[in-house]
Short mmCIF file of N, CA and C in Angstrom, two decimals:
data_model
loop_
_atom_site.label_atom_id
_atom_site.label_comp_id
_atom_site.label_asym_id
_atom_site.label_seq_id
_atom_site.Cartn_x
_atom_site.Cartn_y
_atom_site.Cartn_z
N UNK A 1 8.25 -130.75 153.85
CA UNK A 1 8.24 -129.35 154.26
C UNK A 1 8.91 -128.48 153.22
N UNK A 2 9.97 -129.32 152.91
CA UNK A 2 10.85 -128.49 151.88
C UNK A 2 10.00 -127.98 150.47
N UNK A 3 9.08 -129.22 150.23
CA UNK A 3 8.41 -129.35 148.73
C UNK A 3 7.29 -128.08 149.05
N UNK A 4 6.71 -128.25 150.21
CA UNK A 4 5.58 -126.97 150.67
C UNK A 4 6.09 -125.86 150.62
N UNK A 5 7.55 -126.01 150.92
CA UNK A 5 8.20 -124.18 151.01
C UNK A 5 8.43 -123.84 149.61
N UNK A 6 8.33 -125.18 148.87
CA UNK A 6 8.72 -124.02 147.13
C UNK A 6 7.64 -123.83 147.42
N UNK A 7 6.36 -124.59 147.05
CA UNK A 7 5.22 -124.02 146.38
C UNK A 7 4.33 -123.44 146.54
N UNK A 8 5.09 -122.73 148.12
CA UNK A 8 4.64 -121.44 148.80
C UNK A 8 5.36 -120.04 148.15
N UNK A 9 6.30 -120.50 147.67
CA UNK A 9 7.59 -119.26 147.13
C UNK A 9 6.85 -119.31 145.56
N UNK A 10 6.41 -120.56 145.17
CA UNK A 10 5.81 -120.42 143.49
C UNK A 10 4.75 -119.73 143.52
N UNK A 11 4.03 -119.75 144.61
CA UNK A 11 2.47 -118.85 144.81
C UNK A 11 2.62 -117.21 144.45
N UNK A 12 3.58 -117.46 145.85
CA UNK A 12 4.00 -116.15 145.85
C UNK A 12 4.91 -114.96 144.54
N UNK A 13 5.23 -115.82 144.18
CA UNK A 13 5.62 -115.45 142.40
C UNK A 13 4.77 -115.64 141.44
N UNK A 14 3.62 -116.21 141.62
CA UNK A 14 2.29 -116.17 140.88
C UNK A 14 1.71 -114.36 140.99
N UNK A 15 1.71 -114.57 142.13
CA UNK A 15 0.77 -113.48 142.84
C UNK A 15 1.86 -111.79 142.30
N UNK A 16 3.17 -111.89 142.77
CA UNK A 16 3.67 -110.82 142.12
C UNK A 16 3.75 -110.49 140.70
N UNK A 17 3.62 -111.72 140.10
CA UNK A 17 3.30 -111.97 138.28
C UNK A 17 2.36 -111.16 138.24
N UNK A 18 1.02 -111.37 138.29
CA UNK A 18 -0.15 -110.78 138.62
C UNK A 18 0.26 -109.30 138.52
N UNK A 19 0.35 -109.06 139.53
CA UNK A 19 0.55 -107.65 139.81
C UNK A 19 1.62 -106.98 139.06
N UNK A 20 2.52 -107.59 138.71
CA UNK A 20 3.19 -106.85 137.98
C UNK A 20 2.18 -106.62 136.64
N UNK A 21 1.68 -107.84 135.87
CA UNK A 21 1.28 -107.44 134.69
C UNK A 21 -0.33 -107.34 134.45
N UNK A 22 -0.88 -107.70 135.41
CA UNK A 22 -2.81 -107.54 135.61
C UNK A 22 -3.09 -108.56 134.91
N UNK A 23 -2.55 -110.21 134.23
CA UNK A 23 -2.76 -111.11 133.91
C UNK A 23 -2.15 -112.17 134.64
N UNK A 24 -2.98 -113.14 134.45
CA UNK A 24 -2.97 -114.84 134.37
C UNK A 24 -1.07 -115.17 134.11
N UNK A 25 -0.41 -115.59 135.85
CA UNK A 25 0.81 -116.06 135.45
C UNK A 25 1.13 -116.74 134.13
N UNK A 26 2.06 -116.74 133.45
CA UNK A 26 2.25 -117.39 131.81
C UNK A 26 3.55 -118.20 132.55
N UNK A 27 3.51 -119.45 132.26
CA UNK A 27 4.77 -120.24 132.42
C UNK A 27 5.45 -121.33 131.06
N UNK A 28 4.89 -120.53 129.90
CA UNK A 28 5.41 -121.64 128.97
C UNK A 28 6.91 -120.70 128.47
N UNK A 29 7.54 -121.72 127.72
CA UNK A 29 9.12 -121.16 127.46
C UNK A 29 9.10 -120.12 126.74
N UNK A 30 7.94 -119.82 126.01
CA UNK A 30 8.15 -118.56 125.31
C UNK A 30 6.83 -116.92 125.82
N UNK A 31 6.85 -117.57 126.84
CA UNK A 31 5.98 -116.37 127.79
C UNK A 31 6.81 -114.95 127.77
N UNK A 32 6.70 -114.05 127.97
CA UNK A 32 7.48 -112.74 127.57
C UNK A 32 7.72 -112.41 129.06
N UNK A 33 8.90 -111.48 128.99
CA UNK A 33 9.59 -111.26 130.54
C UNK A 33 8.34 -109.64 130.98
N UNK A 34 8.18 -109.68 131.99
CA UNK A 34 7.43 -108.95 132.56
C UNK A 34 8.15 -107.99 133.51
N UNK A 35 7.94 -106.50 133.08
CA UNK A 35 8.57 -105.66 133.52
C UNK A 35 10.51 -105.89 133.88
N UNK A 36 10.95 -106.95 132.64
CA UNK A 36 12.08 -106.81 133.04
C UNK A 36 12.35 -107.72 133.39
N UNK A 37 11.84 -108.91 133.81
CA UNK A 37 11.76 -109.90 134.76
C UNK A 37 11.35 -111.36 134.48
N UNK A 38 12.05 -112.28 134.61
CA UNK A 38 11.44 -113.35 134.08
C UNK A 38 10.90 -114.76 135.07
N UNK A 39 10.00 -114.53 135.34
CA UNK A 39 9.02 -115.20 136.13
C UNK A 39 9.24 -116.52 135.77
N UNK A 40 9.29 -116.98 134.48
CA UNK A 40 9.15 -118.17 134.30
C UNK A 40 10.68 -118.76 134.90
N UNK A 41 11.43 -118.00 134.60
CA UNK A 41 12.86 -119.19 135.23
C UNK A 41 13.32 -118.31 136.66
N UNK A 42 12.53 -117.85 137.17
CA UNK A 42 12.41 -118.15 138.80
C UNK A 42 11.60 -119.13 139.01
N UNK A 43 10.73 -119.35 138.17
CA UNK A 43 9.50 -120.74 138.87
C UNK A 43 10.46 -122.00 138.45
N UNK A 44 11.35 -122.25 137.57
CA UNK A 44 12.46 -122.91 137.02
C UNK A 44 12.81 -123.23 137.83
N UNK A 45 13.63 -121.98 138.98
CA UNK A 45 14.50 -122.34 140.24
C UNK A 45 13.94 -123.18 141.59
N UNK A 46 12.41 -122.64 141.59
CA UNK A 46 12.09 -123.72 142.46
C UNK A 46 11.80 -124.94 142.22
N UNK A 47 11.40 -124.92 140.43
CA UNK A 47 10.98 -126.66 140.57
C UNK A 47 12.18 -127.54 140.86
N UNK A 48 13.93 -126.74 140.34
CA UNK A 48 14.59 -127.25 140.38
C UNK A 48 14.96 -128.01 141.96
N UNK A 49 14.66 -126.50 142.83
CA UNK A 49 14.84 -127.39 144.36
C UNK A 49 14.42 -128.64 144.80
N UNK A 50 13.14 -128.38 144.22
CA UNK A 50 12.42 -129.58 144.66
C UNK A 50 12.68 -130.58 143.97
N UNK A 51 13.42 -130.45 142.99
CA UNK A 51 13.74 -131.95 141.97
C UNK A 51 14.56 -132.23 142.80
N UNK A 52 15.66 -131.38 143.15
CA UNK A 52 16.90 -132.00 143.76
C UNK A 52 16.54 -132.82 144.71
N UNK A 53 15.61 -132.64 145.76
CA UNK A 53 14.96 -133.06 147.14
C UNK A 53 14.46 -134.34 146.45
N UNK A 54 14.03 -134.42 146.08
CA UNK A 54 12.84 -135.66 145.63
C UNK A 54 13.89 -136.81 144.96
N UNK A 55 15.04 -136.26 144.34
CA UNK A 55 16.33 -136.93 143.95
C UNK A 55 17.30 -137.42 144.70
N UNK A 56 17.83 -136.59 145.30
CA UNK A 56 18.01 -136.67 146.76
C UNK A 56 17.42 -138.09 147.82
N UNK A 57 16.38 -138.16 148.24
CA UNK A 57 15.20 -139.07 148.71
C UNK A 57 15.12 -140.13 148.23
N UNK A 58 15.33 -140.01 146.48
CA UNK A 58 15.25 -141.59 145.89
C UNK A 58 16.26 -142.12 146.12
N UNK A 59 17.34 -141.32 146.21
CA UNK A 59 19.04 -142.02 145.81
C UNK A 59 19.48 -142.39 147.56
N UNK A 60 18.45 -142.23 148.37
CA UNK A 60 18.49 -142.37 149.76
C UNK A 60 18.22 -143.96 149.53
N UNK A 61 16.31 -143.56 149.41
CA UNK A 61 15.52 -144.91 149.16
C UNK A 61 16.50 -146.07 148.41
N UNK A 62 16.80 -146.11 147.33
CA UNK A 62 17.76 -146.96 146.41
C UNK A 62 18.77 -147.67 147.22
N UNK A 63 19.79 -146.87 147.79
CA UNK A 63 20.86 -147.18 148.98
C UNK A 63 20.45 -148.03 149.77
N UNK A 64 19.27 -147.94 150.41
CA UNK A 64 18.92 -148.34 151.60
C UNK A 64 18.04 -150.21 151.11
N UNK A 65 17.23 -150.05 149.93
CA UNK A 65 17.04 -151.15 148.98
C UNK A 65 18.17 -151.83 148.96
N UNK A 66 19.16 -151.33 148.42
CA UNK A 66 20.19 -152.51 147.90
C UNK A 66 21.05 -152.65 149.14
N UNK A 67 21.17 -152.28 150.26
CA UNK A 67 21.84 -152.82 151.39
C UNK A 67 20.97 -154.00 151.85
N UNK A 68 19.15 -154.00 151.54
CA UNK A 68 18.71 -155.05 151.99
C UNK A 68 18.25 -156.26 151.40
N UNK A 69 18.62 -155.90 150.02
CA UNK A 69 19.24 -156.88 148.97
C UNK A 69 20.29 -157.43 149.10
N UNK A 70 21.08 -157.07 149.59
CA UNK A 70 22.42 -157.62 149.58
C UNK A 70 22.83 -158.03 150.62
N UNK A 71 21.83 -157.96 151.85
CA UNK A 71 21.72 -158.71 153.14
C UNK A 71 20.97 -160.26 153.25
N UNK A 72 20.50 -159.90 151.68
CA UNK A 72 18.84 -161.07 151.73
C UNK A 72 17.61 -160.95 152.21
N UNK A 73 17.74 -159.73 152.62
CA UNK A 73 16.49 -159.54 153.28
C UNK A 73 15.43 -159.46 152.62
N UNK A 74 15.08 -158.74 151.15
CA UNK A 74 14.39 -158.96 150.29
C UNK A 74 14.61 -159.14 148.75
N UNK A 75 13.76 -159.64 147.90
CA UNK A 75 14.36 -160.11 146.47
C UNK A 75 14.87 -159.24 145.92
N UNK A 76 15.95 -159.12 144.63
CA UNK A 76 16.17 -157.92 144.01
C UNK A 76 15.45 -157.58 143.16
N UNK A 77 14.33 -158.05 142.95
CA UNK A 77 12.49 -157.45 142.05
C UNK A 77 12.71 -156.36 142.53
N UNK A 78 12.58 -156.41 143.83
CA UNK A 78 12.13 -155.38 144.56
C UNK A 78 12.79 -153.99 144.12
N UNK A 79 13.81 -154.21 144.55
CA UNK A 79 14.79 -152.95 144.25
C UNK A 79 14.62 -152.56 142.25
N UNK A 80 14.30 -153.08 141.12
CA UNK A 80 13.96 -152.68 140.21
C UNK A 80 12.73 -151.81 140.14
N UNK A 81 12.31 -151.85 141.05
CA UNK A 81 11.05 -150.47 141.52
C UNK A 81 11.62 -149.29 141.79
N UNK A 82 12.15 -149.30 142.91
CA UNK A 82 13.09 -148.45 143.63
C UNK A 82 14.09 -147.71 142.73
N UNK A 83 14.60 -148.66 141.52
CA UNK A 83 15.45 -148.16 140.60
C UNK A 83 14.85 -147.40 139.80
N UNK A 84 13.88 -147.80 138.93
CA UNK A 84 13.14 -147.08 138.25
C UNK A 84 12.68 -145.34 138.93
N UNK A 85 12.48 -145.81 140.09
CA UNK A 85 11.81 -144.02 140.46
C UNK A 85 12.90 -143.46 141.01
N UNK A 86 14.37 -143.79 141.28
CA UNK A 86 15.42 -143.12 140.95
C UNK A 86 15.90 -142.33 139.50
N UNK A 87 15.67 -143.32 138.63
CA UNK A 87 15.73 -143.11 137.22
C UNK A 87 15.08 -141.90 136.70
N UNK A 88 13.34 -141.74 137.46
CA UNK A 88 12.82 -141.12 137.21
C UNK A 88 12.92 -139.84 137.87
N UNK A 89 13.59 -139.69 139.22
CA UNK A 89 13.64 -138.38 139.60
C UNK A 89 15.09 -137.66 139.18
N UNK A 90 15.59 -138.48 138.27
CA UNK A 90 17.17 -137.74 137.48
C UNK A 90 16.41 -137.70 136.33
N UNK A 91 15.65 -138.39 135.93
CA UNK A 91 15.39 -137.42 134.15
C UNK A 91 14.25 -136.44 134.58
N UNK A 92 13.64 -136.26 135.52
CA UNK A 92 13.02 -134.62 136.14
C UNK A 92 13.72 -133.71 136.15
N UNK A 93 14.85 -133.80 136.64
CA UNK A 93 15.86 -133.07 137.13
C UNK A 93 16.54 -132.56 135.87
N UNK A 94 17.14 -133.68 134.89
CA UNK A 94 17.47 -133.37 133.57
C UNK A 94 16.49 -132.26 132.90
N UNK A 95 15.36 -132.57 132.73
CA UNK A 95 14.22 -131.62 132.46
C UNK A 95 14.39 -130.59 132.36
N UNK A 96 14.13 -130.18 133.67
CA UNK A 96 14.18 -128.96 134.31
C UNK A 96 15.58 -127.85 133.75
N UNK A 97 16.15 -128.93 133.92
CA UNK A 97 17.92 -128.04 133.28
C UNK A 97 17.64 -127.53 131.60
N UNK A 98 16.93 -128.81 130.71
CA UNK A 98 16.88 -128.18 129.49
C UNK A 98 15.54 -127.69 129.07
N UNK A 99 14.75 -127.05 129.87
CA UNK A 99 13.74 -126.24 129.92
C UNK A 99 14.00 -125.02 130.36
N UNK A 100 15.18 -125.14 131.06
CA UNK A 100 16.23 -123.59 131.74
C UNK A 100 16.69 -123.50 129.85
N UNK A 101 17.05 -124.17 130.27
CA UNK A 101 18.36 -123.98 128.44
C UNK A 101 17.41 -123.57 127.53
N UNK A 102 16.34 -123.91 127.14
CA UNK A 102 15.95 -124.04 126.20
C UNK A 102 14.62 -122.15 126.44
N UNK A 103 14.45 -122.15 127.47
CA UNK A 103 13.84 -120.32 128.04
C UNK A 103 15.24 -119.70 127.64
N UNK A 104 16.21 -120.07 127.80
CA UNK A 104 17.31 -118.82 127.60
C UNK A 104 17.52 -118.98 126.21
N UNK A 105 17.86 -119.91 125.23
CA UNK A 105 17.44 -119.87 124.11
C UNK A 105 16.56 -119.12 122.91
N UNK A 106 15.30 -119.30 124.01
CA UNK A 106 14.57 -118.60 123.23
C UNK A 106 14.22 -116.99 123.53
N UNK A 107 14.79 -116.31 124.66
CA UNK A 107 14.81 -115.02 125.05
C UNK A 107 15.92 -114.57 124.10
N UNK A 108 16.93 -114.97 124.05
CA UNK A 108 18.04 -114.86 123.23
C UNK A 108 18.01 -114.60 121.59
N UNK A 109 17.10 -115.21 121.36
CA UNK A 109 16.30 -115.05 120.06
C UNK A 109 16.25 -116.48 118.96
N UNK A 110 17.59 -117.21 119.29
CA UNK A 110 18.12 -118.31 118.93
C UNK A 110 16.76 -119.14 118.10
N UNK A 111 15.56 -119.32 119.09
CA UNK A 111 14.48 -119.81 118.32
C UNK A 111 12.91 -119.58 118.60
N UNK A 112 12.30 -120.05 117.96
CA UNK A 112 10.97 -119.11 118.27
C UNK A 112 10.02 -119.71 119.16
N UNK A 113 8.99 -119.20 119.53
CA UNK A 113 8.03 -120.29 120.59
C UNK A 113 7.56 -121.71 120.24
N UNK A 114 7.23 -121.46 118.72
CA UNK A 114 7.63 -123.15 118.34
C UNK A 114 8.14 -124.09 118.12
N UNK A 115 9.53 -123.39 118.07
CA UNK A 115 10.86 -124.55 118.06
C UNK A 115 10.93 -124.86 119.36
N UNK A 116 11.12 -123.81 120.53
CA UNK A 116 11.00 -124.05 121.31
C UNK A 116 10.39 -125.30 122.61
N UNK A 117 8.57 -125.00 121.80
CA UNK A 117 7.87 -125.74 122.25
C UNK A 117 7.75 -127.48 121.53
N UNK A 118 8.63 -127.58 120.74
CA UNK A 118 9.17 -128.66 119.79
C UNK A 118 9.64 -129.15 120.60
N UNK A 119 11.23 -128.97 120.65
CA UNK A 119 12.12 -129.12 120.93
C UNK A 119 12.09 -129.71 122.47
N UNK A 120 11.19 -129.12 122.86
CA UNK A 120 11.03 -129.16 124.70
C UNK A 120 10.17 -130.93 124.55
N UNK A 121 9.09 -130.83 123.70
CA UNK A 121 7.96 -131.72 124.05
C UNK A 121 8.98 -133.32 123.31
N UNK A 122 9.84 -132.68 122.42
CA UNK A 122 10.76 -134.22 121.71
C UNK A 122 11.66 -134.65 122.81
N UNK A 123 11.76 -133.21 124.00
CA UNK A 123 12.86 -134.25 124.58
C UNK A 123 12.17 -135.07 125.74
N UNK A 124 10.94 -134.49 125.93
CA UNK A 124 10.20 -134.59 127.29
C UNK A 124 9.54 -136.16 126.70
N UNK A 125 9.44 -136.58 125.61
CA UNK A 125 8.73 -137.78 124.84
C UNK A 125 9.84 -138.98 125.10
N UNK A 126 11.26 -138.47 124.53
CA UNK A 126 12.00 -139.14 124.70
C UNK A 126 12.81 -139.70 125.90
N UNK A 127 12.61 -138.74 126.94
CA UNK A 127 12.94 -139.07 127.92
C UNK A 127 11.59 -140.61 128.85
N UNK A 128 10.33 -139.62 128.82
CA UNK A 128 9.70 -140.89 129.32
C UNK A 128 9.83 -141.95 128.19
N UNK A 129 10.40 -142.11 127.25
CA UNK A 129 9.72 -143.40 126.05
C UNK A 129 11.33 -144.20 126.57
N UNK A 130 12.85 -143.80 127.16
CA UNK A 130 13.62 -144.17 128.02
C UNK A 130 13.35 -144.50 129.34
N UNK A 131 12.13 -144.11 130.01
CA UNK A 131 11.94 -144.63 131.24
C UNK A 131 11.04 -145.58 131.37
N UNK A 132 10.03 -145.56 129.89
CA UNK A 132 9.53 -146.50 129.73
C UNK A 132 9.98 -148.30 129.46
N UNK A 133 11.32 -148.14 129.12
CA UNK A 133 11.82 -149.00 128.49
C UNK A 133 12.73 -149.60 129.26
N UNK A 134 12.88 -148.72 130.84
CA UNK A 134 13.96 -149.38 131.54
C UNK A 134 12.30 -149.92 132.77
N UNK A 135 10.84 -149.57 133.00
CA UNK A 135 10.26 -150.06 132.90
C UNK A 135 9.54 -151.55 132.22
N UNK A 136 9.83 -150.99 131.20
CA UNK A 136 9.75 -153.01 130.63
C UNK A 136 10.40 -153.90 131.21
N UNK A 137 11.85 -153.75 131.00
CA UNK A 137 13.01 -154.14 131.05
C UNK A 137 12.53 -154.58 133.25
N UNK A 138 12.02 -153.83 133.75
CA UNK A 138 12.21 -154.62 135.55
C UNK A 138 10.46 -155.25 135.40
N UNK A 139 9.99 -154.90 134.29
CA UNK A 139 8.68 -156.18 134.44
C UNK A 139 8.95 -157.35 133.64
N UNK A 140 10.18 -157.30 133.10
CA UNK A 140 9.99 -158.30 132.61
C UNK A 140 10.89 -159.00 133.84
N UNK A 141 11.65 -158.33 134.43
CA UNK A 141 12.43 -159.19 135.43
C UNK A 141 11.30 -159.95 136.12
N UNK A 142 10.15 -159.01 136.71
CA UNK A 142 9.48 -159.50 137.86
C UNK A 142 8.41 -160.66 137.13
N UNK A 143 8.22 -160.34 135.83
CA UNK A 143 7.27 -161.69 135.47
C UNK A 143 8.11 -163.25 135.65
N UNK A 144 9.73 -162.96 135.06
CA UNK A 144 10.18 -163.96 134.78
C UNK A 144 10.32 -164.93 136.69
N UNK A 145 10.58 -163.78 137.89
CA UNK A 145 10.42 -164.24 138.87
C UNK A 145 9.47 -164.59 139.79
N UNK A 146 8.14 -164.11 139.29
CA UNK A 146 6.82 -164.78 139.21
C UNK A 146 6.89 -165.71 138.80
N UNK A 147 7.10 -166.31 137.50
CA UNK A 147 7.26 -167.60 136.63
C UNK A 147 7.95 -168.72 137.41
N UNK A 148 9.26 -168.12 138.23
CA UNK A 148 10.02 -169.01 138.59
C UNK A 148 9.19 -169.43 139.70
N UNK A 149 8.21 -168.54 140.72
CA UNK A 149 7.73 -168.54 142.16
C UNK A 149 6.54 -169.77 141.55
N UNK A 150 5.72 -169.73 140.35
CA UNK A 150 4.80 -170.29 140.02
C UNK A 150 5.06 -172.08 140.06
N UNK A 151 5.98 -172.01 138.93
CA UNK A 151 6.73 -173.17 138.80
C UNK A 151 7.32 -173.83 140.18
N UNK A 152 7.38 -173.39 140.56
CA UNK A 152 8.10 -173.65 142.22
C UNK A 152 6.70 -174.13 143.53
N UNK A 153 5.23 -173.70 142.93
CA UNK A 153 4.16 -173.67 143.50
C UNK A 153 4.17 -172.39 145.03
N UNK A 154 5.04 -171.79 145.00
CA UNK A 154 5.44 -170.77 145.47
C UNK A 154 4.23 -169.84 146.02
N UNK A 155 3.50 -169.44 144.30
CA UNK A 155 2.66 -168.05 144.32
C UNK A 155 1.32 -168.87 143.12
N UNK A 156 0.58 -168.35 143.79
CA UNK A 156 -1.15 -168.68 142.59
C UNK A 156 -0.47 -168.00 141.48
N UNK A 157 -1.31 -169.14 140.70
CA UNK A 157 -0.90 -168.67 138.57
C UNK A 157 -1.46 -167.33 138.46
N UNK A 158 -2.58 -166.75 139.57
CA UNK A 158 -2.72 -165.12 139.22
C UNK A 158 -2.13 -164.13 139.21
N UNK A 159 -1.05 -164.69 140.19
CA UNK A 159 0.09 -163.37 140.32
C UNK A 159 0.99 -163.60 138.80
N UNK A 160 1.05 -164.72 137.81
CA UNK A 160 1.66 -165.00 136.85
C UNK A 160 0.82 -164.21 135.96
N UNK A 161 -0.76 -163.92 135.89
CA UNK A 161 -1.36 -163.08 134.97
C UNK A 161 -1.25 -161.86 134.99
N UNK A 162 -1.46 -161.54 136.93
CA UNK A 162 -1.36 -160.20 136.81
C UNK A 162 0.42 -159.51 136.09
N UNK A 163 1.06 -160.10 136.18
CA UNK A 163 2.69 -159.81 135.86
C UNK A 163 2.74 -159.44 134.47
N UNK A 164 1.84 -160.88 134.05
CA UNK A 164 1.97 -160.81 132.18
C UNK A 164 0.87 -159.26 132.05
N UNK A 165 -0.18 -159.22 132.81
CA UNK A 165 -1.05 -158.24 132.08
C UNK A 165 -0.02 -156.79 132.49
N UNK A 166 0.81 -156.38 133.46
CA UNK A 166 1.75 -155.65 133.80
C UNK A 166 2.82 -154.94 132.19
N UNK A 167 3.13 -156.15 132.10
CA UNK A 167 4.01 -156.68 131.31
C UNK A 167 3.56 -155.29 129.78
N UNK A 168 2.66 -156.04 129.11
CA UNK A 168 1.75 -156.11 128.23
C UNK A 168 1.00 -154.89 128.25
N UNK A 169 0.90 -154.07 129.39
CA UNK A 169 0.82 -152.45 129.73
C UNK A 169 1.87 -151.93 129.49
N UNK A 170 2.95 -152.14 129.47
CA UNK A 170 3.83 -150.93 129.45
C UNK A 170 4.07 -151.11 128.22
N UNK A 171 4.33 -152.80 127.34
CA UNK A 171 4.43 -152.66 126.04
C UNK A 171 3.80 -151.63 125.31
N UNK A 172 2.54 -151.64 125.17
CA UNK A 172 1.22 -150.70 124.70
C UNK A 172 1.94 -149.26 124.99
N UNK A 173 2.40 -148.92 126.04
CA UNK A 173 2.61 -147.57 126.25
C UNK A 173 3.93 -146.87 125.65
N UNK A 174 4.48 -147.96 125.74
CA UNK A 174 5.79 -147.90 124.50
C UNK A 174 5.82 -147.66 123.05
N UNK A 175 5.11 -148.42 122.88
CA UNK A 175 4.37 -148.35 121.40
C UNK A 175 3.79 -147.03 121.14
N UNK A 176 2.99 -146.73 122.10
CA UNK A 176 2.29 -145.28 121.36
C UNK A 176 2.91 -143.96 122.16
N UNK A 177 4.38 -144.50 122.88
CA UNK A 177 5.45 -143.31 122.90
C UNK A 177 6.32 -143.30 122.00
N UNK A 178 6.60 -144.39 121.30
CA UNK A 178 7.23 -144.20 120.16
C UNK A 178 6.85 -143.41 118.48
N UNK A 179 5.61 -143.58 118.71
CA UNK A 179 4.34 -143.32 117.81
C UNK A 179 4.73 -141.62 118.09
N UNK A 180 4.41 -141.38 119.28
CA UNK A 180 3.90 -139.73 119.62
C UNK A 180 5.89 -139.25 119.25
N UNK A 181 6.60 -139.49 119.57
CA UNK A 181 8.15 -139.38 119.26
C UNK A 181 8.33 -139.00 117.84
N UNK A 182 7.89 -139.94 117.01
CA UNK A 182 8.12 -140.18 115.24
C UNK A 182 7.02 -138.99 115.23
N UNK A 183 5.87 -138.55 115.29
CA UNK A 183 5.30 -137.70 115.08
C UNK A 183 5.61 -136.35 115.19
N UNK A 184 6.76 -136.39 116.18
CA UNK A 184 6.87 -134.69 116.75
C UNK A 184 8.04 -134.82 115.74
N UNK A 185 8.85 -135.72 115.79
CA UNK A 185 9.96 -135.33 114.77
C UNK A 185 9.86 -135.43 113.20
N UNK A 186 8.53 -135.82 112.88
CA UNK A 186 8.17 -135.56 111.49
C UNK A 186 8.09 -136.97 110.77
N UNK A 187 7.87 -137.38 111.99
CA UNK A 187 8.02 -138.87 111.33
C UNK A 187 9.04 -139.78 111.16
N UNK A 188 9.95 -138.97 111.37
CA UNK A 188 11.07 -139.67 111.21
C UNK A 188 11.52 -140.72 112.62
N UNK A 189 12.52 -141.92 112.24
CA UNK A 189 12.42 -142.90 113.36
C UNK A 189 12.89 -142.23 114.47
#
């Protein structure tokens, strides 16, 4: 309900955008303030709500995982899921803060729409190419406990492929986030 009430309040700041300027809302960091006003970091404020909520929710979810981990109730694979999309709704959240920072920056004059839009996309690379990597890091947990379930005659050798082909996806995606990373920064590592 909460997530519907921003993006009823973001509409509605679409729609006064509009009218204030007879164009197409602009939401990138270096969009120009309109009549005075800067649209883009009010739309800031709500994504922020909703990060918090959705952060909020994971760090619920997580809690509630590792109490039933730590009851036995289910493996701790499990909860490396759960961790991960905790992980992931704090570097949203992070985001959001230096996409605030980085609009006031550039209203300020500090830098221009392309440093800006640099600066924003190196951190936004680096952040998933870190979530990617704490991703590896719980497939490789869950292959190695597939492996163990296999060996054990536990689980069919398919759940051992599907793990490795798991596995072996995120590698790939690592690889060409590291790739897109070195590129924005000039190449450099």
């Amino acid at each position: 309900a909460r997530q519907a009430e921003a993006e009823y309040m973001r509409l509605s700041l679409d729609r006064e955008e509009i009218q204030a300027s007879g164009k197409v809302p602009l939401n990138d960091l270096s969009a120009p303030l309109v009549d005075g006003r800067d649209f883009v970091a009010e739309r800031l404020v709500f994504e922020q709500m909703v990060g918090a909520d959705r952060l909020s929710a994971a760090r619920a979810r997580f809690e509630r995982y590792q109490s039933l981990v730590d009851a036995g109730v289910i493996r701790s694979e499990e909860l490396v899921e759960v961790s991960l999309a905790l992980r992931e709704a704090e570097a949203q959240l992070i985001g959001i803060d230096e996409k605030t920072a980085l609009r006031r920056r550039f209203l300020d004059g500090e830098m221009s729409p392309d440093e800006a839009m640099r600066e924003y996309e190196i951190s936004e690379t680096q952040k998933r190419l870190d979530l990617q990597r704490q991703a590896l890091e719980g497939a490789m947990t869950r292959f190695r406990g597939v492996e163990e379930r296999v060996a054990l005659g536990m689980v069919h050798e398919n759940e051992l492929l599907k793990a490795r082909m798991q596995l072996m996806q995120i590698q790939s995606q690592l690889e060409l986030l590291e790739a897109q990373l070195g590129a924005l920064r000039g190449g450099a590592p």
